[in-house]
Tab-separated table of C-alpha atoms in Angstrom:
chain	number	residue	atom	x	y	z
E	18	MET	CA	-0.236	-0.041	-0.015
E	19	ARG	CA	2.796	2.559	0.910
E	20	THR	CA	3.945	1.941	-3.182
E	21	ALA	CA	0.132	2.908	-3.862
E	22	LEU	CA	-0.159	5.859	-1.801
E	23	VAL	CA	3.123	7.915	-3.809
E	24	ALA	CA	1.088	8.544	-6.163
E	25	SER	CA	-1.589	10.375	-4.199
E	26	ALA	CA	0.921	12.403	-2.125
E	27	THR	CA	3.866	12.847	-4.432
E	28	ALA	CA	2.842	15.764	-5.144
E	29	LEU	CA	1.755	17.343	-2.145
E	30	LEU	CA	5.245	16.791	-0.768
E	31	LEU	CA	6.191	18.098	-4.087
E	32	ALA	CA	4.225	21.607	-3.560
E	33	CYS	CA	5.479	21.615	-0.058
E	34	GLY	CA	8.766	21.219	0.690
E	35	THR	CA	10.349	18.243	2.662
E	36	THR	CA	9.479	18.422	5.905
E	37	ALA	CA	12.465	19.997	8.770
E	38	ALA	CA	14.532	17.515	10.219
E	39	GLY	CA	13.844	16.142	14.078
E	40	SER	CA	14.031	13.972	16.164
E	41	ALA	CA	12.307	10.553	17.631
E	42	PRO	CA	10.287	11.199	21.275
E	43	ALA	CA	10.886	10.993	24.449
E	44	PRO	CA	11.691	6.879	25.515
E	45	ASP	CA	8.973	7.888	28.202
E	46	ASN	CA	6.365	9.246	25.341
E	47	LEU	CA	3.550	8.718	27.893
E	48	TRP	CA	0.666	8.989	25.099
E	49	LEU	CA	1.826	5.492	24.779
E	50	GLY	CA	0.612	4.443	28.111
E	51	GLN	CA	-3.245	5.495	26.978
E	52	ARG	CA	-4.591	2.678	25.436
E	53	VAL	CA	-6.953	2.726	23.634
E	54	MET	CA	-8.882	6.303	23.894
E	55	ASN	CA	-12.128	6.925	23.339
E	56	MET	CA	-11.581	10.554	21.370
E	57	ALA	CA	-14.289	12.356	21.173
E	58	HIS	CA	-14.523	14.117	17.350
E	59	SER	CA	-15.803	17.775	18.195
E	60	GLY	CA	-17.730	16.036	21.303
E	61	GLY	CA	-19.307	13.556	18.558
E	62	GLU	CA	-20.945	15.109	15.914
E	63	ASP	CA	-23.210	12.649	15.723
E	64	GLU	CA	-24.767	12.427	18.683
E	65	ALA	CA	-24.229	15.873	19.610
E	66	PRO	CA	-24.139	19.858	18.345
E	67	MET	CA	-20.691	19.656	17.800
E	68	ASN	CA	-17.854	21.256	19.662
E	69	THR	CA	-20.718	22.053	22.452
E	70	MET	CA	-20.190	22.433	26.123
E	71	TYR	CA	-23.023	19.488	25.779
E	72	ALA	CA	-21.388	17.845	23.191
E	73	PHE	CA	-18.338	17.597	25.814
E	74	GLU	CA	-20.403	16.813	28.449
E	75	ARG	CA	-22.612	14.813	26.944
E	76	ALA	CA	-19.652	12.962	25.526
E	77	GLU	CA	-17.392	12.615	28.794
E	78	ARG	CA	-20.238	11.452	30.670
E	79	LEU	CA	-20.551	8.364	28.276
E	80	GLY	CA	-16.882	7.686	29.229
E	81	ALA	CA	-15.107	9.263	26.376
E	82	ASP	CA	-11.808	9.388	27.998
E	83	MET	CA	-10.829	12.495	26.036
E	84	LEU	CA	-11.947	15.775	23.944
E	85	GLU	CA	-11.226	16.644	20.008
E	86	LEU	CA	-11.476	20.315	19.664
E	87	ASP	CA	-11.059	22.833	16.891
E	88	VAL	CA	-10.241	26.583	17.242
E	89	GLN	CA	-9.709	29.478	14.275
E	90	LEU	CA	-9.210	33.065	15.906
E	91	THR	CA	-12.085	35.634	16.981
E	92	ALA	CA	-12.036	38.982	15.743
E	93	ASP	CA	-10.530	40.430	19.405
E	94	GLY	CA	-8.236	37.703	18.850
E	95	ASP	CA	-9.391	34.690	21.730
E	96	LEU	CA	-9.650	31.361	20.079
E	97	ALA	CA	-13.335	29.941	20.374
E	98	VAL	CA	-13.995	25.928	19.675
E	99	ILE	CA	-15.194	25.641	15.640
E	100	HIS	CA	-14.836	23.870	12.802
E	101	ASP	CA	-15.615	25.665	10.453
E	102	ALA	CA	-13.704	29.501	9.609
E	103	THR	CA	-17.610	30.502	8.983
E	104	VAL	CA	-20.654	30.081	11.158
E	105	ASP	CA	-22.821	28.485	8.155
E	106	ASP	CA	-22.912	24.914	9.072
E	107	SER	CA	-23.335	25.155	13.004
E	108	THR	CA	-25.332	28.657	13.333
E	109	ASP	CA	-28.072	30.454	13.182
E	110	HIS	CA	-25.606	33.522	11.786
E	111	THR	CA	-23.573	33.621	8.305
E	112	GLY	CA	-20.663	35.241	8.123
E	113	ARG	CA	-16.466	34.604	9.083
E	114	VAL	CA	-15.724	33.735	12.950
E	115	ALA	CA	-12.572	36.406	12.140
E	116	ASP	CA	-15.608	39.007	11.967
E	117	PHE	CA	-17.063	38.186	14.739
E	118	THR	CA	-16.088	38.580	18.539
E	119	MET	CA	-16.226	35.884	21.591
E	120	GLU	CA	-19.378	37.389	23.384
E	121	GLN	CA	-21.321	37.594	19.612
E	122	LEU	CA	-20.148	33.537	19.700
E	123	ARG	CA	-20.641	32.493	22.557
E	124	ALA	CA	-24.563	33.877	21.456
E	125	MET	CA	-25.053	32.076	19.211
E	126	ASP	CA	-27.495	28.652	18.591
E	127	ALA	CA	-24.855	26.113	17.746
E	128	ALA	CA	-27.157	23.321	18.117
E	129	HIS	CA	-29.713	25.242	15.419
E	130	TRP	CA	-28.629	23.107	12.076
E	131	PHE	CA	-28.093	19.691	14.353
E	132	VAL	CA	-30.114	17.261	13.590
E	133	PRO	CA	-29.676	13.111	15.794
E	134	GLY	CA	-27.681	10.869	13.737
E	135	ARG	CA	-26.383	13.251	10.997
E	136	SER	CA	-24.439	16.332	12.620
E	137	THR	CA	-25.766	19.359	10.638
E	138	VAL	CA	-28.961	19.244	7.951
E	139	HIS	CA	-29.122	22.091	5.135
E	140	ASP	CA	-30.841	20.719	2.763
E	141	ASP	CA	-33.661	18.180	4.298
E	142	PRO	CA	-36.959	20.342	5.192
E	143	ASP	CA	-38.681	17.147	7.577
E	144	ALA	CA	-34.969	16.464	9.088
E	145	GLU	CA	-36.098	17.297	12.782
E	146	HIS	CA	-33.778	19.477	14.704
E	147	PRO	CA	-34.633	18.881	18.853
E	148	LEU	CA	-31.978	20.748	19.811
E	149	ARG	CA	-32.472	23.826	18.072
E	150	GLY	CA	-33.702	27.277	20.254
E	151	ALA	CA	-31.542	25.416	23.975
E	152	ARG	CA	-29.590	28.665	23.577
E	153	TYR	CA	-31.969	31.637	23.303
E	154	GLY	CA	-33.787	28.621	25.915
E	155	ASP	CA	-37.134	27.888	23.745
E	156	VAL	CA	-35.508	24.397	24.190
E	157	THR	CA	-34.345	23.017	28.602
E	158	VAL	CA	-32.137	20.298	27.876
E	159	ALA	CA	-32.047	19.564	32.050
E	160	GLY	CA	-28.749	19.302	33.514
E	161	HIS	CA	-27.669	22.328	31.169
E	162	GLU	CA	-27.855	26.103	31.337
E	163	PRO	CA	-28.010	27.813	27.190
E	164	SER	CA	-24.687	28.775	27.478
E	165	ASP	CA	-23.808	25.694	26.650
E	166	PHE	CA	-24.939	25.463	23.124
E	167	GLY	CA	-23.511	28.732	22.209
E	168	VAL	CA	-19.998	28.361	20.166
E	169	PRO	CA	-17.419	28.488	23.347
E	170	SER	CA	-14.006	29.642	23.743
E	171	LEU	CA	-11.049	27.365	24.104
E	172	GLN	CA	-10.352	28.656	27.657
E	173	ASP	CA	-14.287	28.188	28.397
E	174	VAL	CA	-13.154	24.630	27.749
E	175	LEU	CA	-10.399	24.080	29.547
E	176	ASP	CA	-11.897	25.984	32.432
E	177	ARG	CA	-14.993	23.030	32.367
E	178	PHE	CA	-12.520	20.379	32.239
E	179	PRO	CA	-9.387	21.294	34.004
E	180	ASP	CA	-9.235	16.615	34.885
E	181	THR	CA	-10.194	15.457	31.039
E	182	PRO	CA	-7.395	15.632	28.273
E	183	VAL	CA	-7.045	17.725	25.151
E	184	ASN	CA	-6.965	17.463	21.453
E	185	ILE	CA	-6.834	20.789	19.963
E	186	GLU	CA	-6.548	21.626	16.154
E	187	ILE	CA	-5.523	24.481	15.224
E	188	LYS	CA	-7.611	25.657	12.194
E	189	GLY	CA	-7.118	28.193	9.670
E	190	SER	CA	-9.621	30.308	7.227
E	191	GLY	CA	-7.392	28.354	4.377
E	192	THR	CA	-4.822	31.072	3.746
E	193	PRO	CA	-0.795	30.394	5.637
E	194	GLN	CA	-0.812	33.652	7.072
E	195	SER	CA	-4.071	32.540	9.658
E	196	PHE	CA	-2.936	28.961	10.397
E	197	LEU	CA	0.301	30.777	11.971
E	198	ALA	CA	-1.844	33.657	13.413
E	199	ALA	CA	-4.218	30.855	15.463
E	200	ALA	CA	-0.972	29.458	16.339
E	201	GLU	CA	0.858	31.880	17.815
E	202	THR	CA	-2.461	32.358	19.718
E	203	LEU	CA	-2.647	29.392	21.564
E	204	GLY	CA	0.910	29.141	21.457
E	205	SER	CA	0.489	32.980	23.884
E	206	ARG	CA	-2.157	31.536	26.059
E	207	LEU	CA	-0.484	27.923	26.552
E	208	ALA	CA	3.260	28.880	27.578
E	209	ASP	CA	3.240	28.830	30.647
E	210	THR	CA	0.302	25.981	30.718
E	211	ASP	CA	1.579	22.903	33.707
E	212	ARG	CA	-1.317	20.533	31.229
E	213	SER	CA	0.129	17.798	30.563
E	214	ASP	CA	-2.659	15.960	28.569
E	215	LEU	CA	-2.936	18.360	26.003
E	216	ILE	CA	-2.228	17.130	22.412
E	217	VAL	CA	-2.117	19.957	20.152
E	218	GLY	CA	-1.938	19.522	16.387
E	219	SER	CA	-2.431	21.313	12.420
E	220	PHE	CA	-2.995	20.173	8.856
E	221	ASP	CA	-0.619	23.157	9.206
E	222	ASP	CA	3.592	21.755	9.335
E	223	ALA	CA	4.307	25.643	9.390
E	224	ALA	CA	1.256	26.610	12.081
E	225	LEU	CA	2.798	23.910	14.251
E	226	ALA	CA	6.265	23.843	14.444
E	227	ARG	CA	5.717	28.098	15.627
E	228	PHE	CA	3.309	26.807	18.179
E	229	HIS	CA	6.315	24.666	19.113
E	230	GLU	CA	8.103	27.577	18.689
E	231	LEU	CA	6.020	29.218	21.974
E	232	ALA	CA	5.360	26.718	23.673
E	233	PRO	CA	7.708	23.316	23.387
E	234	GLN	CA	6.251	22.095	26.867
E	235	VAL	CA	3.085	20.683	24.964
E	236	ASP	CA	2.820	17.367	23.222
E	237	MET	CA	2.021	17.584	19.586
E	238	SER	CA	0.674	15.767	16.759
E	239	ALA	CA	2.239	15.329	12.898
E	240	GLY	CA	1.577	17.902	11.110
E	241	GLN	CA	0.073	16.427	6.938
E	242	GLN	CA	3.576	17.095	5.428
E	243	ALA	CA	5.459	15.073	7.787
E	244	MET	CA	3.160	12.624	8.510
E	245	ILE	CA	3.158	11.872	4.613
E	246	SER	CA	7.122	11.335	5.104
E	247	TYR	CA	6.322	9.632	7.961
E	248	TYR	CA	5.020	7.021	6.301
E	249	LEU	CA	6.469	7.368	2.644
E	250	THR	CA	10.002	7.547	3.636
E	251	ASP	CA	9.997	6.895	6.895
E	252	ALA	CA	11.243	10.397	7.407
E	253	PRO	CA	11.747	11.520	11.122
E	254	LEU	CA	9.567	13.949	12.509
E	255	PRO	CA	9.874	17.123	13.645
E	256	ASP	CA	10.641	17.610	17.577
E	257	GLY	CA	8.168	17.642	19.977
E	258	VAL	CA	5.426	15.364	17.376
E	259	VAL	CA	4.248	12.218	20.298
E	260	ALA	CA	1.395	10.835	17.939
E	261	LEU	CA	0.612	10.388	14.155
E	262	GLN	CA	-3.313	11.841	13.876
E	263	VAL	CA	-4.136	10.116	10.506
E	264	PRO	CA	-7.965	8.904	8.528
E	265	ILE	CA	-8.916	5.472	7.613
E	266	THR	CA	-7.900	5.644	4.187
E	267	TYR	CA	-6.102	8.757	2.144
E	268	SER	CA	-7.511	8.731	-1.052
E	269	GLY	CA	-8.622	5.769	-1.307
E	270	LEU	CA	-5.942	3.617	0.371
E	271	ARG	CA	-6.369	2.132	3.636
E	272	VAL	CA	-3.606	4.128	6.121
E	273	VAL	CA	-4.545	2.746	10.424
E	274	THR	CA	-3.818	-0.829	8.686
E	275	ARG	CA	-0.968	-3.301	12.352
E	276	ASP	CA	1.633	-2.953	10.105
E	277	PHE	CA	1.837	0.896	9.651
E	278	VAL	CA	0.284	1.092	13.471
E	279	ASP	CA	3.679	-1.111	14.328
E	280	ARG	CA	5.798	0.962	12.704
E	281	ALA	CA	5.546	3.477	14.416
E	282	HIS	CA	4.747	2.219	17.888
E	283	GLU	CA	8.618	0.778	17.233
E	284	ASP	CA	9.555	4.823	16.542
E	285	GLY	CA	8.270	5.483	19.733
E	286	TYR	CA	4.678	7.467	18.692
E	287	ALA	CA	1.131	7.056	19.586
E	288	VAL	CA	-1.348	6.391	16.379
E	289	HIS	CA	-4.271	8.146	17.275
E	290	ALA	CA	-7.160	7.491	13.970
E	291	TRP	CA	-9.686	10.140	12.081
E	292	PHE	CA	-13.143	9.576	9.965
E	293	SER	CA	-14.281	12.362	9.318
E	294	GLY	CA	-15.652	10.678	5.913
E	295	SER	CA	-12.734	8.596	5.759
E	296	ALA	CA	-14.576	5.264	6.827
E	297	PRO	CA	-17.904	4.416	8.076
E	298	ASP	CA	-18.931	6.020	11.446
E	299	ASP	CA	-20.848	2.607	12.862
E	300	ALA	CA	-19.519	-0.424	14.868
E	301	SER	CA	-18.497	-2.555	12.287
E	302	THR	CA	-15.595	-0.432	11.221
E	303	TYR	CA	-14.409	0.324	14.682
E	304	GLY	CA	-13.929	-3.186	16.149
E	305	GLU	CA	-11.522	-3.775	12.762
E	306	VAL	CA	-9.644	-0.032	13.565
E	307	VAL	CA	-9.647	-2.027	17.736
E	308	ASP	CA	-7.931	-4.558	15.865
E	309	THR	CA	-4.696	-2.882	14.729
E	310	CYS	CA	-4.011	-1.572	18.272
E	311	VAL	CA	-4.226	2.123	17.219
E	312	ASP	CA	-3.772	3.908	20.465
E	313	ALA	CA	-7.317	6.363	19.861
E	314	LEU	CA	-10.595	6.145	17.933
E	315	MET	CA	-12.114	9.853	17.663
E	316	PRO	CA	-15.234	8.454	16.511
E	317	ALA	CA	-17.965	10.558	15.372
E	318	ARG	CA	-20.342	8.850	17.785
E	319	PRO	CA	-18.703	8.010	20.870
E	320	SER	CA	-21.346	6.190	22.520
E	321	VAL	CA	-21.430	3.095	19.640
E	322	LEU	CA	-17.567	2.906	20.269
E	323	GLU	CA	-18.021	2.504	23.753
E	324	GLU	CA	-20.522	0.356	22.951
E	325	VAL	CA	-17.860	-2.128	21.322
E	326	PHE	CA	-15.021	-1.528	23.506
E	327	ALA	CA	-18.322	-2.821	26.274
E	328	ASP	CA	-17.855	-6.675	23.874
E	329	LEU	CA	-14.626	-6.715	22.810
E	330	GLY	CA	-13.609	-5.828	26.724
E	331	THR	CA	-10.970	-3.675	26.006
E	332	GLU	CA	-8.278	-2.307	28.744
E	333	ARG	CA	-9.314	1.049	28.564
E	334	PRO	CA	-6.161	3.883	29.977
E	335	THR	CA	-6.087	4.291	33.654
E	336	PRO	CA	-3.750	6.120	36.021
E	337	GLY	CA	-0.209	5.541	35.168
E	338	GLY	CA	-1.703	4.527	32.330
E	339	THR	CA	-2.342	0.866	30.894
E	340	ALA	CA	0.230	-1.765	29.063
E	341	PRO	CA	-0.228	-3.433	25.295
E	342	ARG	CA	-2.830	-5.560	25.344
E	343	SER	CA	-1.283	-9.158	25.068
E	344	GLU	CA	-2.315	-8.825	21.181
E	345	CYS	CA	-0.985	-5.573	20.356
E	346	ALA	CA	2.521	-6.938	21.339
E	347	LEU	CA	5.255	-5.727	19.511
E	348	ASP	CA	7.254	-9.086	19.101
E	349	GLU	CA	10.396	-9.689	20.496
E	350	PRO	CA	13.654	-10.104	17.877
E	351	THR	CA	14.433	-13.857	19.239
E	352	ASP	CA	18.306	-14.089	20.737
E	353	PRO	CA	20.414	-16.687	18.380
E	354	GLY	CA	22.395	-16.922	21.367
E	355	GLU	CA	25.465	-19.750	21.697
E	356	PRO	CA	24.672	-22.170	19.449
E	357	THR	CA	24.325	-25.720	21.223
E	358	ASP	CA	27.912	-28.446	21.230
E	359	PRO	CA	25.785	-30.755	19.176
E	360	GLY	CA	27.536	-33.080	20.582
E	361	GLU	CA	26.397	-32.647	25.186
E	362	PRO	CA	22.767	-34.398	24.241
E	363	THR	CA	19.621	-32.160	26.037
E	364	ASP	CA	18.690	-33.896	28.937
E	365	PRO	CA	14.860	-35.289	28.542
E	366	GLY	CA	14.062	-35.099	32.896
E	367	GLU	CA	12.806	-37.745	34.605
E	368	PRO	CA	10.875	-39.820	32.696
E	369	THR	CA	6.657	-40.304	33.626
E	370	GLU	CA	5.886	-43.200	35.726
E	371	PRO	CA	4.236	-45.859	34.370
E	372	GLY	CA	0.514	-45.667	34.944
E	373	GLU	CA	0.178	-41.661	35.998
E	374	PRO	CA	-1.860	-39.562	33.676
E	375	THR	CA	-0.038	-35.904	31.992
E	376	MET	CA	-1.647	-33.583	33.361
E	377	PRO	CA	-2.383	-30.729	30.358
E	378	THR	CA	-0.713	-27.718	30.496
E	379	ASP	CA	-3.156	-25.386	28.482
E	380	THR	CA	-5.406	-25.518	32.034
E	381	ALA	CA	-7.252	-22.144	30.887
E	382	GLY	CA	-10.144	-24.687	28.815
E	383	PRO	CA	-11.376	-24.160	24.792
E	384	ALA	CA	-10.697	-20.734	23.480
E	385	GLU	CA	-14.551	-19.168	22.543
E	386	PRO	CA	-15.234	-19.045	19.699
E	387	THR	CA	-15.367	-15.970	17.441
E	388	ALA	CA	-17.224	-13.758	15.562
E	389	PRO	CA	-16.898	-13.455	11.654
E	390	THR	CA	-15.834	-9.949	11.142
E	391	GLN	CA	-17.273	-8.432	7.987
E	392	PRO	CA	-15.216	-6.103	5.875
E	393	SER	CA	-16.003	-2.506	5.627
E	394	THR	CA	-15.614	-1.167	2.451
E	395	VAL	CA	-14.153	1.876	2.628
E	396	PRO	CA	-15.809	4.824	0.175
E	397	ARG	CA	-13.182	6.498	-1.763
E	398	ASP	CA	-12.925	9.924	-2.478
E	399	ASP	CA	-15.376	10.556	-5.331
E	400	ASP	CA	-17.508	8.370	-4.337
E	401	THR	CA	-21.479	9.318	-3.273
E	402	THR	CA	-23.018	5.751	-3.072
E	403	THR	CA	-23.234	3.647	-0.343
E	404	PRO	CA	-20.301	1.112	-0.885
E	405	ALA	CA	-21.584	-2.497	-1.068
E	406	GLY	CA	-22.007	-3.827	2.887
E	407	GLU	CA	-22.192	-1.042	4.856
E	408	PRO	CA	-23.933	-1.697	7.547
E	409	GLU	CA	-27.193	1.015	7.455
E	410	ARG	CA	-25.974	4.192	10.115
E	411	PRO	CA	-28.419	3.688	13.320
E	412	ARG	CA	-30.713	6.610	14.251
E	413	VAL	CA	-28.874	7.906	16.993
E	414	VAL	CA	-31.918	9.047	19.589
E	415	GLN	CA	-30.900	12.629	20.999
E	416	THR	CA	-33.069	13.671	23.793
E	417	ASP	CA	-31.012	13.493	26.790
E	418	GLY	CA	-33.289	15.785	28.814
E	419	ILE	CA	-35.564	17.963	26.762
E	420	SER	CA	-38.120	18.905	28.352
E	421	ALA	CA	-39.803	21.072	25.845
E	422	ALA	CA	-40.825	21.072	22.086
E	423	PRO	CA	-38.284	23.229	19.794
E	424	ALA	CA	-39.303	26.314	18.630
E	425	ALA	CA	-38.572	27.065	15.259
E	426	ARG	CA	-36.142	30.379	15.016
């Protein structure tokens, strides 16, 4: 597969140039001891309004081990937790994030377009938006304030979740300068943090390099260019990188495989797998990815991943970290040792007494039969049809504590 990927990645590497040389991560990379994490992507955007306090609290309550979020720079120099460069997709407003102040963003309804099981939906007149208006009190949700449905700032999230690991992705408006500006703001904010449970990532390698200059103590994932270079040529990753956060597929080719994960682990890097259109967000695919021995999955459906973990008996992070489960342990090289003297016979041991039955050495009993795993068909980027054999995405009923019908707004 690595050979096939060259065709789709070489142009990108040539356009971007070579990545800066780096070094291996510290031998005590803490993220290698955090297996296997449910890293709720945007708080689980198929199950709750993305990047809202409501989504993050719900994901943590379900069992998520880490929160994943995105940051964009605001008009007043703050960092808003929102995926897109505009507010159009997730809120009841339109316009560029960079043109609004943080207070204006907090006041928006970030649940306006949310449809359970489908994330944000704009073009379906029959779609139900059960949380529309929750930001304004038109819908009440037990245990939550209207502000939990607005656009939060990064500091709002870090203050609300002081003991929950957070993955922060630096976003921009499409220009290199917009990524750099967000990186500089984030680096300045985290320059003095003593939190060791944060990872900062971005598709923009230059933004990550600038962030690392300002906050070198904060762990990072590899940028896109660095990750592709590592994948194709084993190029060293930049200083500060502790994890590879990769799609399940890239240009229709499988990236997350056991071979790739083993190689990353041998080199001292954790592997976090994201879906986001690169593979179905469903139980079957989650199970397949867990079997590759990744360190974390970033699901849009964190409750479904929790069920998969429970069914598989998957090890979860504990204070101090967890050792890799036995089936994910790297094979140790066999030491040939000193050659055996052919003239020196091996002691066969004491003979078994006649009539004395030999006890079997394996007392674990017969292995439980394993249900066959249905292979999932990964859609290509240009494939708009439903792949054959892909299970129907279950409808996620999002009625947690809702006590009033939403009013149109």
